[in-house]
Short mmCIF file of C-alpha atoms in Angstrom, two decimals:
data_model
loop_
_atom_site.label_atom_id
_atom_site.label_comp_id
_atom_site.label_asym_id
_atom_site.label_seq_id
_atom_site.Cartn_x
_atom_site.Cartn_y
_atom_site.Cartn_z
CA PRO A 921 76.19 108.61 -4.45
CA GLY A 922 79.92 109.03 -4.97
CA LYS A 923 79.76 111.50 -2.23
CA LYS A 924 82.58 112.07 -0.02
CA VAL A 925 82.07 112.15 3.51
CA LEU A 926 84.88 112.86 6.47
CA ILE A 927 83.99 112.21 9.53
CA VAL A 928 86.28 113.96 12.09
CA TYR A 929 85.25 111.56 15.49
CA ALA A 930 86.57 112.30 18.89
CA HIS A 931 85.94 109.64 21.21
CA GLN A 932 88.35 107.70 23.37
CA GLU A 933 86.38 104.52 23.34
CA PRO A 934 84.99 101.81 20.30
CA LYS A 935 82.54 100.86 22.13
CA SER A 936 80.92 104.42 23.37
CA PHE A 937 77.58 105.24 22.63
CA ASN A 938 79.89 108.06 20.45
CA GLY A 939 81.67 104.86 18.42
CA SER A 940 78.20 103.23 17.84
CA LEU A 941 76.75 106.55 16.06
CA LEU A 942 80.04 106.29 14.10
CA LYS A 943 79.99 102.99 13.27
CA ILE A 944 76.37 103.64 11.81
CA ALA A 945 77.34 106.71 9.33
CA VAL A 946 80.08 105.08 8.21
CA GLU A 947 78.05 101.94 7.53
CA GLU A 948 75.07 103.62 6.39
CA LEU A 949 77.18 106.25 4.23
CA THR A 950 78.79 103.34 2.59
CA LYS A 951 75.85 101.85 1.68
CA GLN A 952 74.67 104.62 -0.27
CA GLY A 953 77.84 104.31 -2.29
CA CYS A 954 79.57 107.28 -0.60
CA SER A 955 83.02 107.17 -0.12
CA VAL A 956 83.35 107.75 3.89
CA MET A 957 87.34 109.12 5.45
CA VAL A 958 87.46 109.05 9.15
CA SER A 959 89.87 110.79 11.49
CA ASP A 960 89.42 108.97 14.19
CA LEU A 961 91.31 111.80 16.57
CA TYR A 962 92.07 109.91 19.76
CA ALA A 963 93.33 107.18 17.77
CA MET A 964 95.94 109.13 15.40
CA GLN A 965 97.02 110.81 18.49
CA PHE A 966 96.30 114.13 16.86
CA GLU A 967 98.08 117.12 18.12
CA PRO A 968 95.95 119.49 19.82
CA ARG A 969 98.34 122.42 20.65
CA ALA A 970 98.83 125.22 18.15
CA THR A 971 102.57 125.22 17.96
CA ARG A 972 105.67 126.41 16.39
CA ASN A 973 105.90 122.77 15.34
CA ASP A 974 103.25 122.72 12.60
CA ILE A 975 105.82 124.86 10.26
CA VAL A 976 108.51 122.91 8.84
CA GLY A 977 111.38 124.78 8.13
CA HIS A 978 112.02 128.87 8.34
CA LEU A 979 109.81 130.99 10.28
CA HIS A 980 108.36 134.22 8.56
CA ASN A 981 109.32 136.01 11.69
CA SER A 982 111.68 134.02 14.60
CA GLU A 983 111.53 137.27 16.67
CA ALA A 984 108.07 137.15 18.00
CA PHE A 985 106.10 133.99 17.19
CA ASN A 986 102.62 134.45 15.68
CA TYR A 987 100.57 131.40 14.92
CA ALA A 988 98.01 132.79 12.79
CA VAL A 989 100.83 134.77 10.29
CA GLU A 990 103.29 131.48 10.46
CA THR A 991 100.93 129.22 9.33
CA TRP A 992 99.17 131.30 6.78
CA GLU A 993 102.66 132.26 5.26
CA ALA A 994 103.76 128.47 5.71
CA TYR A 995 100.12 126.90 3.70
CA LYS A 996 101.22 129.52 0.71
CA ARG A 997 104.69 127.85 0.35
CA GLY A 998 103.61 124.11 1.48
CA GLY A 999 105.62 124.67 4.60
CA LEU A 1000 102.80 122.89 6.76
CA SER A 1001 103.23 119.89 9.20
CA LYS A 1002 102.52 116.70 7.58
CA ASP A 1003 99.95 116.06 10.05
CA LEU A 1004 98.06 119.02 8.95
CA VAL A 1005 98.16 118.60 5.24
CA GLU A 1006 96.85 115.14 5.38
CA GLU A 1007 93.85 116.63 7.10
CA GLN A 1008 93.03 119.55 4.39
CA LYS A 1009 93.86 117.46 1.71
CA LYS A 1010 90.52 115.11 3.42
CA VAL A 1011 88.82 117.95 4.19
CA GLN A 1012 89.21 119.44 0.28
CA GLU A 1013 88.39 115.87 -1.19
CA ALA A 1014 84.96 116.68 1.01
CA ASP A 1015 81.06 117.30 -0.21
CA LEU A 1016 80.31 116.57 3.81
CA LEU A 1017 82.09 116.66 7.08
CA ILE A 1018 80.51 115.15 10.40
CA PHE A 1019 81.75 115.81 13.19
CA GLN A 1020 81.27 113.14 15.98
CA PHE A 1021 81.91 114.07 19.93
CA PRO A 1022 80.85 114.02 23.22
CA LEU A 1023 79.80 117.49 24.72
CA PHE A 1024 82.31 119.01 27.08
CA TRP A 1025 82.06 122.30 28.95
CA PHE A 1026 79.03 123.08 26.76
CA SER A 1027 81.78 122.77 23.63
CA MET A 1028 84.10 120.25 21.80
CA PRO A 1029 86.61 118.05 23.64
CA ALA A 1030 89.94 119.58 23.44
CA ILE A 1031 91.11 117.62 20.70
CA LEU A 1032 88.64 118.41 18.21
CA LYS A 1033 89.04 121.86 18.99
CA GLY A 1034 93.08 121.71 18.47
CA TRP A 1035 91.63 120.07 14.92
CA MET A 1036 89.74 123.58 14.16
CA ASP A 1037 92.71 125.63 15.16
CA ARG A 1038 95.45 123.99 13.52
CA VAL A 1039 93.80 122.22 10.24
CA LEU A 1040 91.60 125.72 9.33
CA VAL A 1041 94.37 128.33 8.46
CA GLN A 1042 94.13 131.24 6.52
CA GLY A 1043 94.71 130.85 3.25
CA PHE A 1044 93.25 127.12 3.25
CA ALA A 1045 89.38 128.08 4.93
CA TYR A 1046 89.24 131.44 4.51
CA ASP A 1047 91.54 134.39 3.78
CA LEU A 1048 91.35 137.95 3.68
CA SER A 1049 88.02 139.49 3.10
CA LYS A 1050 86.93 135.73 2.61
CA VAL A 1051 84.71 135.07 5.30
CA TYR A 1052 81.40 133.49 6.11
CA ASP A 1053 79.75 133.27 2.54
CA GLY A 1054 82.78 134.32 0.88
CA GLY A 1055 84.54 131.76 2.92
CA LEU A 1056 87.13 129.68 0.89
CA LEU A 1057 85.27 125.88 1.89
CA GLN A 1058 82.00 126.78 0.07
CA ASP A 1059 80.25 123.96 -1.89
CA LYS A 1060 80.77 121.76 1.27
CA LEU A 1061 78.76 121.29 4.23
CA SER A 1062 78.37 120.45 7.69
CA LEU A 1063 76.88 118.26 10.55
CA PHE A 1064 77.64 118.38 14.35
CA SER A 1065 76.54 115.04 15.63
CA PHE A 1066 77.08 115.01 19.68
CA THR A 1067 75.93 113.58 22.57
CA THR A 1068 75.19 115.59 26.38
CA GLY A 1069 76.01 114.76 30.01
CA GLY A 1070 72.66 116.94 30.30
CA SER A 1071 68.86 116.28 29.44
CA GLN A 1072 67.17 117.93 26.94
CA GLU A 1073 64.93 119.68 29.66
CA MET A 1074 68.09 120.93 30.70
CA TYR A 1075 69.60 122.24 27.34
CA SER A 1076 66.02 124.39 26.75
CA ASN A 1077 64.82 128.24 27.16
CA GLU A 1078 63.35 127.09 30.63
CA GLY A 1079 66.59 125.23 31.10
CA ILE A 1080 69.68 125.61 33.84
CA SER A 1081 72.03 124.82 31.18
CA GLY A 1082 70.18 127.11 28.31
CA ASP A 1083 68.48 126.63 24.66
CA ILE A 1084 70.93 123.81 23.13
CA ARG A 1085 71.67 126.47 19.84
CA TYR A 1086 73.31 128.87 22.54
CA VAL A 1087 76.00 126.39 22.48
CA LEU A 1088 76.26 125.98 18.51
CA TRP A 1089 76.73 129.24 17.83
CA PRO A 1090 80.32 129.50 18.30
CA MET A 1091 80.93 125.78 15.98
CA GLN A 1092 78.41 126.12 13.62
CA HIS A 1093 78.34 129.90 12.89
CA GLY A 1094 81.69 130.86 14.38
CA ILE A 1095 83.80 128.08 12.59
CA MET A 1096 81.99 126.58 9.91
CA HIS A 1097 79.91 129.73 8.44
CA PHE A 1098 82.94 131.60 8.89
CA CYS A 1099 84.85 129.04 6.28
CA GLY A 1100 81.85 129.22 4.09
CA VAL A 1101 80.70 125.65 4.76
CA LYS A 1102 76.84 125.50 4.93
CA VAL A 1103 75.35 124.03 8.31
CA LEU A 1104 72.97 120.92 8.85
CA GLU A 1105 70.49 120.55 11.48
CA PRO A 1106 72.92 119.23 14.48
CA HIS A 1107 72.16 115.98 15.35
CA ILE A 1108 72.16 115.73 19.02
CA CYS A 1109 71.47 112.71 21.40
CA TYR A 1110 70.56 114.06 24.83
CA ALA A 1111 72.42 111.48 27.94
CA PRO A 1112 72.23 108.65 26.69
CA GLU A 1113 74.53 107.83 29.53
CA HIS A 1114 71.21 108.02 31.50
CA VAL A 1115 68.45 106.37 29.28
CA SER A 1116 67.04 102.86 29.16
CA GLU A 1117 68.82 101.00 26.71
CA GLU A 1118 65.58 100.80 24.72
CA ASN A 1119 65.73 104.37 24.22
CA ARG A 1120 69.30 104.20 23.62
CA LYS A 1121 68.55 101.49 20.72
CA GLU A 1122 65.95 103.94 18.98
CA MET A 1123 68.43 106.94 19.25
CA LEU A 1124 70.75 104.91 17.13
CA ALA A 1125 67.77 103.93 14.69
CA ALA A 1126 66.90 107.50 14.27
CA TRP A 1127 70.48 108.37 13.46
CA THR A 1128 70.45 105.54 11.37
CA GLN A 1129 67.17 106.89 9.52
CA ARG A 1130 67.95 110.58 9.03
CA LEU A 1131 71.53 109.53 7.49
CA LYS A 1132 69.18 107.58 4.63
CA THR A 1133 67.80 111.09 3.55
CA LEU A 1134 70.33 113.52 4.84
CA TRP A 1135 71.81 114.36 0.95
CA LYS A 1136 67.98 115.86 0.27
CA GLU A 1137 68.39 118.45 3.35
CA GLU A 1138 68.46 121.58 2.83
CA PRO A 1139 70.82 123.31 5.31
CA ILE A 1140 69.97 125.95 7.95
CA ASP A 1141 69.61 129.49 8.13
CA CYS A 1142 72.71 129.55 10.20
CA SER A 1143 72.17 133.29 10.89
CA PRO A 1144 71.73 134.78 14.59
CA GLU A 1145 68.08 134.55 14.85
CA TRP A 1146 68.18 130.39 14.02
CA TYR A 1147 70.37 130.47 17.37
CA PHE A 1148 68.48 133.16 19.44
CA LYS A 1149 65.68 133.52 17.96
CA PRO B 1133 96.26 142.08 49.65
CA GLY B 1134 96.77 138.93 50.93
CA LYS B 1135 94.31 137.24 47.94
CA LYS B 1136 95.40 134.25 46.14
CA VAL B 1137 95.52 134.38 42.05
CA LEU B 1138 95.74 131.61 39.37
CA ILE B 1139 96.22 133.14 35.75
CA VAL B 1140 95.98 130.47 33.07
CA TYR B 1141 97.60 131.63 30.30
CA ALA B 1142 97.53 130.20 26.50
CA HIS B 1143 100.12 132.10 24.16
CA GLN B 1144 102.96 130.58 22.60
CA GLU B 1145 105.06 133.90 22.20
CA PRO B 1146 105.89 135.98 25.68
CA LYS B 1147 106.74 138.56 23.15
CA SER B 1148 103.01 139.04 22.34
CA PHE B 1149 100.13 140.98 23.61
CA ASN B 1150 98.51 138.64 25.54
CA GLY B 1151 102.32 138.24 27.10
CA SER B 1152 101.95 142.07 27.88
CA LEU B 1153 98.53 141.62 29.22
CA LEU B 1154 100.04 138.72 32.06
CA LYS B 1155 102.86 140.53 32.50
CA ILE B 1156 101.13 143.24 33.78
CA ALA B 1157 98.72 141.21 35.55
CA VAL B 1158 101.35 139.67 37.75
CA GLU B 1159 102.96 142.67 38.19
CA GLU B 1160 99.82 144.62 38.92
CA LEU B 1161 98.58 141.82 41.49
CA THR B 1162 101.57 141.24 43.06
CA LYS B 1163 102.33 145.05 43.52
CA GLN B 1164 98.79 144.78 45.61
CA GLY B 1165 100.36 142.17 48.04
CA CYS B 1166 98.56 139.34 45.73
CA SER B 1167 100.01 135.62 45.61
CA VAL B 1168 100.23 135.23 41.82
CA MET B 1169 100.28 131.44 40.50
CA VAL B 1170 100.70 131.62 36.87
CA SER B 1171 100.05 128.28 34.45
CA ASP B 1172 101.58 128.72 31.21
CA LEU B 1173 100.37 126.27 29.16
CA TYR B 1174 102.21 126.38 26.09
CA ALA B 1175 105.68 126.88 28.07
CA MET B 1176 104.28 123.68 29.97
CA GLN B 1177 103.97 121.65 27.39
CA PHE B 1178 100.12 121.14 28.66
CA GLU B 1179 98.38 117.94 27.42
CA PRO B 1180 94.66 119.22 26.42
CA ARG B 1181 94.13 115.30 25.49
CA ALA B 1182 91.78 113.65 27.79
CA THR B 1183 92.74 109.91 27.88
CA ARG B 1184 93.60 106.92 29.80
CA ASN B 1185 96.80 108.53 31.08
CA ASP B 1186 95.09 110.77 33.23
CA ILE B 1187 94.07 108.44 35.36
CA VAL B 1188 97.18 106.56 37.08
CA GLY B 1189 96.74 102.90 37.94
CA HIS B 1190 93.86 100.28 37.51
CA LEU B 1191 90.94 101.69 35.40
CA HIS B 1192 87.27 101.46 37.27
CA ASN B 1193 86.08 99.74 34.19
CA SER B 1194 88.75 98.71 31.74
CA GLU B 1195 86.21 96.86 29.47
CA ALA B 1196 84.89 100.36 27.98
CA PHE B 1197 86.63 103.71 28.94
CA ASN B 1198 84.49 106.53 29.47
CA TYR B 1199 87.01 109.42 30.62
CA ALA B 1200 84.18 111.00 33.04
CA VAL B 1201 83.47 108.44 34.84
CA GLU B 1202 87.73 107.21 35.22
CA THR B 1203 88.50 110.76 36.36
CA TRP B 1204 85.76 111.29 38.87
CA GLU B 1205 86.58 107.32 40.30
CA ALA B 1206 90.36 108.42 40.02
CA TYR B 1207 89.66 111.58 41.84
CA LYS B 1208 88.02 110.14 44.86
CA ARG B 1209 91.29 107.64 45.43
CA GLY B 1210 93.54 110.10 44.71
CA GLY B 1211 94.26 108.40 41.20
CA LEU B 1212 94.84 111.60 39.17
CA SER B 1213 98.03 112.00 36.82
CA LYS B 1214 100.31 114.34 38.72
CA ASP B 1215 99.92 117.20 36.16
CA LEU B 1216 96.17 117.42 36.63
CA VAL B 1217 97.10 117.00 41.01
CA GLU B 1218 98.83 120.18 40.42
CA GLU B 1219 96.59 122.39 38.71
CA GLN B 1220 93.65 121.57 41.32
CA LYS B 1221 95.58 122.30 43.76
CA LYS B 1222 96.49 126.00 42.25
CA VAL B 1223 92.69 126.24 41.48
CA GLN B 1224 91.84 125.21 45.32
CA GLU B 1225 94.30 128.19 46.64
CA ALA B 1226 92.94 130.60 44.26
CA ASP B 1227 90.75 133.27 45.55
CA LEU B 1228 90.66 134.41 41.47
CA LEU B 1229 91.16 132.78 38.40
CA ILE B 1230 92.24 134.55 35.13
CA PHE B 1231 92.24 133.17 31.74
CA GLN B 1232 94.45 134.98 29.16
CA PHE B 1233 94.13 134.06 25.53
CA PRO B 1234 93.84 135.02 22.14
CA LEU B 1235 90.39 133.84 21.30
CA PHE B 1236 90.69 131.29 18.64
CA TRP B 1237 87.38 130.15 16.71
CA PHE B 1238 85.03 131.71 18.71
CA SER B 1239 86.48 129.97 22.08
CA MET B 1240 89.52 129.41 23.61
CA PRO B 1241 92.65 127.70 21.92
CA ALA B 1242 92.24 124.05 22.43
CA ILE B 1243 95.17 124.05 25.04
CA LEU B 1244 93.42 125.70 27.56
CA LYS B 1245 89.96 123.99 26.32
CA GLY B 1246 92.06 120.62 27.25
CA TRP B 1247 93.09 121.97 30.82
CA MET B 1248 88.91 123.15 31.59
CA ASP B 1249 88.40 119.23 30.27
CA ARG B 1250 91.25 117.34 32.44
CA VAL B 1251 91.23 119.98 35.61
CA LEU B 1252 87.51 120.35 36.34
CA VAL B 1253 86.45 116.68 36.79
CA GLN B 1254 83.76 115.80 38.69
CA GLY B 1255 84.18 115.31 42.72
CA PHE B 1256 86.55 118.39 42.47
CA ALA B 1257 84.78 121.12 40.63
CA TYR B 1258 80.99 119.40 40.76
CA ASP B 1259 79.11 116.62 42.03
CA LEU B 1260 75.86 115.10 41.35
CA SER B 1261 73.37 117.71 41.70
CA LYS B 1262 75.84 120.30 43.23
CA VAL B 1263 75.92 122.28 40.03
CA TYR B 1264 75.61 126.03 39.44
CA ASP B 1265 74.89 127.88 42.22
CA GLY B 1266 75.33 125.08 44.15
CA GLY B 1267 79.62 123.64 42.30
CA LEU B 1268 82.16 122.60 44.64
CA LEU B 1269 84.34 125.99 43.61
CA GLN B 1270 82.17 128.81 45.46
CA ASP B 1271 83.98 131.31 46.72
CA LYS B 1272 85.72 132.01 43.68
CA LEU B 1273 85.93 134.33 41.38
CA SER B 1274 86.92 134.18 37.56
CA LEU B 1275 87.98 136.80 34.66
CA PHE B 1276 88.34 135.96 31.10
CA SER B 1277 90.63 137.99 29.30
CA PHE B 1278 91.27 137.75 26.03
CA THR B 1279 92.59 139.26 22.54
CA THR B 1280 90.19 138.81 19.16
CA GLY B 1281 91.22 138.72 15.69
CA GLY B 1282 87.95 140.49 14.52
CA SER B 1283 86.70 144.27 15.51
CA GLN B 1284 84.74 145.32 18.12
CA GLU B 1285 82.19 145.92 15.14
CA MET B 1286 82.43 142.53 13.94
CA TYR B 1287 81.21 141.49 17.27
CA SER B 1288 78.47 143.51 18.07
CA ASN B 1289 74.89 142.49 17.54
CA GLU B 1290 74.60 144.45 13.98
CA GLY B 1291 78.05 143.06 13.16
CA ILE B 1292 78.61 139.71 11.33
CA SER B 1293 80.59 137.65 13.89
CA GLY B 1294 77.66 138.46 16.74
CA ASP B 1295 77.34 140.12 19.96
CA ILE B 1296 80.59 139.23 21.77
CA ARG B 1297 78.24 137.83 24.45
CA TYR B 1298 77.48 135.07 22.55
CA VAL B 1299 80.87 133.50 22.56
CA LEU B 1300 80.93 134.35 25.82
CA TRP B 1301 78.25 131.64 27.39
CA PRO B 1302 80.03 128.15 27.27
CA MET B 1303 83.15 129.85 28.53
CA GLN B 1304 81.56 132.06 31.40
CA HIS B 1305 77.72 129.85 32.17
CA GLY B 1306 78.93 126.83 30.94
CA ILE B 1307 82.32 125.75 32.32
CA MET B 1308 82.82 128.67 35.74
CA HIS B 1309 79.00 129.08 36.70
CA PHE B 1310 78.30 125.82 36.39
CA CYS B 1311 81.09 124.42 39.00
CA GLY B 1312 79.64 127.96 40.79
CA VAL B 1313 82.74 130.24 40.40
CA LYS B 1314 81.64 133.86 40.10
CA VAL B 1315 82.32 135.80 37.22
CA LEU B 1316 83.42 139.27 36.68
CA GLU B 1317 83.09 141.20 33.70
CA PRO B 1318 85.32 139.93 31.00
CA HIS B 1319 88.31 142.14 29.76
CA ILE B 1320 88.43 142.02 26.06
CA CYS B 1321 90.85 143.82 23.84
CA TYR B 1322 89.62 143.62 20.16
CA ALA B 1323 91.91 142.98 17.39
CA PRO B 1324 95.03 144.51 18.83
CA GLU B 1325 97.32 143.47 15.69
CA HIS B 1326 95.08 145.84 13.59
CA VAL B 1327 95.28 148.94 15.67
CA SER B 1328 97.83 151.75 16.20
CA GLU B 1329 100.93 151.61 18.35
CA GLU B 1330 99.32 153.88 20.23
CA ASN B 1331 95.87 152.40 20.50
CA ARG B 1332 97.43 149.07 22.05
CA LYS B 1333 99.54 150.89 24.66
CA GLU B 1334 96.33 152.41 25.74
CA MET B 1335 94.71 148.79 25.87
CA LEU B 1336 97.67 148.06 28.40
CA ALA B 1337 96.76 150.74 30.38
CA ALA B 1338 93.11 150.02 30.24
CA TRP B 1339 94.10 146.48 31.87
CA THR B 1340 96.56 147.94 34.66
CA GLN B 1341 93.86 150.31 35.55
CA ARG B 1342 91.16 147.60 35.53
CA LEU B 1343 93.56 145.48 37.86
CA LYS B 1344 93.72 148.51 40.34
CA THR B 1345 89.80 148.43 41.39
CA LEU B 1346 89.38 144.48 40.45
CA TRP B 1347 88.83 143.17 44.15
CA LYS B 1348 85.41 146.26 44.25
CA GLU B 1349 84.15 144.46 41.57
CA GLU B 1350 80.48 142.98 41.99
CA PRO B 1351 80.13 139.54 39.50
CA ILE B 1352 78.24 139.51 36.45
CA ASP B 1353 74.63 137.85 36.95
CA CYS B 1354 75.43 135.41 34.96
CA SER B 1355 72.22 134.10 33.70
CA PRO B 1356 70.73 133.55 29.94
CA GLU B 1357 69.87 137.33 30.01
CA TRP B 1358 73.26 138.78 30.08
CA TYR B 1359 74.03 136.88 27.15
CA PHE B 1360 71.02 137.10 25.47
CA LYS B 1361 69.08 139.84 26.74
#
């Protein structure tokens, strides 16, 4: 109760299974007394491309554009574009970040990757030597909640797509841990399009159930061992 | 000689180190008698968002939008948007796909991820049970050529960012191998912004050198063992 949650949501269709998972999270967390913010990326037509447009006014070096340097400098002087500032405000306020999306090509949809690329700039999310456990977004939790096309068997150690944890490494360790954000167990719904309506309902119920005790969970140990044994 | 190469390039600045790597590849491969196509994603203002706009005309199911289903159906009836059809033509013609980009957050920049999300649709790149070694883009090679911010030490087994091969799994196995494309050794330039001008020149020379014998290389064994030992 009183906790703030930002859900960054990347699906085009409210009637989708991802849409249902979003709805459940908003309802359940609100019921708990949390304040829930939602960044509905497709609805916002969120810009995924990292370009000069992200910097308001003059460039630090207009001779050769370096996105990382320019956004860092712009952050320091308050010169990032409005859409980024708004997302950063939401992140700053949040105790928990939930990313809700369908797995696309072993990763996030580009629109969500663009949110990571553009919002988590140097100075805001990390800084010189302030990375990983020293990252600037400490005391926050994150949770990757996603659906897959492939089955759980495919995403197993013996399966053709390999252990699902392999795809979590860049997202959980490379992004969240890098920024100092703690990582809760991912929530994975395998192949909702290929199971029965009954199974789908069970998956939705399981998400509701998990959210009820979410705040009691311990973060995972986000080390290589967790991912690769 | 006579081979066709598509370079999908994702950097905003021609004067960047990535820009130099692109220039070298175009020059060296052209010199060899290859025909080189370049998709310069930022210059093209390539759209990374997977939306309804990718389908020309009617939807298969306008009640609930499903991107994977809609692009599959649109592909079959020749109803994908023009920018996608053009990229697919280039892929179809190419013997080798080179992806040239700066590593952003342990992965591709969103604009390049969007190219993967939108171009490699079902029916074109893979199909029902036509995946991995049975994927539809067989007899093609791919090569991921990228720069990092972190040093080689950071991206080692003992380093804080873990073995660089961990980040290659989603891109090389999850995307290219999934579509049946063979994968050459990646070409990685570590932290070009943090080394001496002399070192940068050596890195560029090494890329030229590698390209000279590229067509003699054997693809990697794109199995979990290559990535995770």
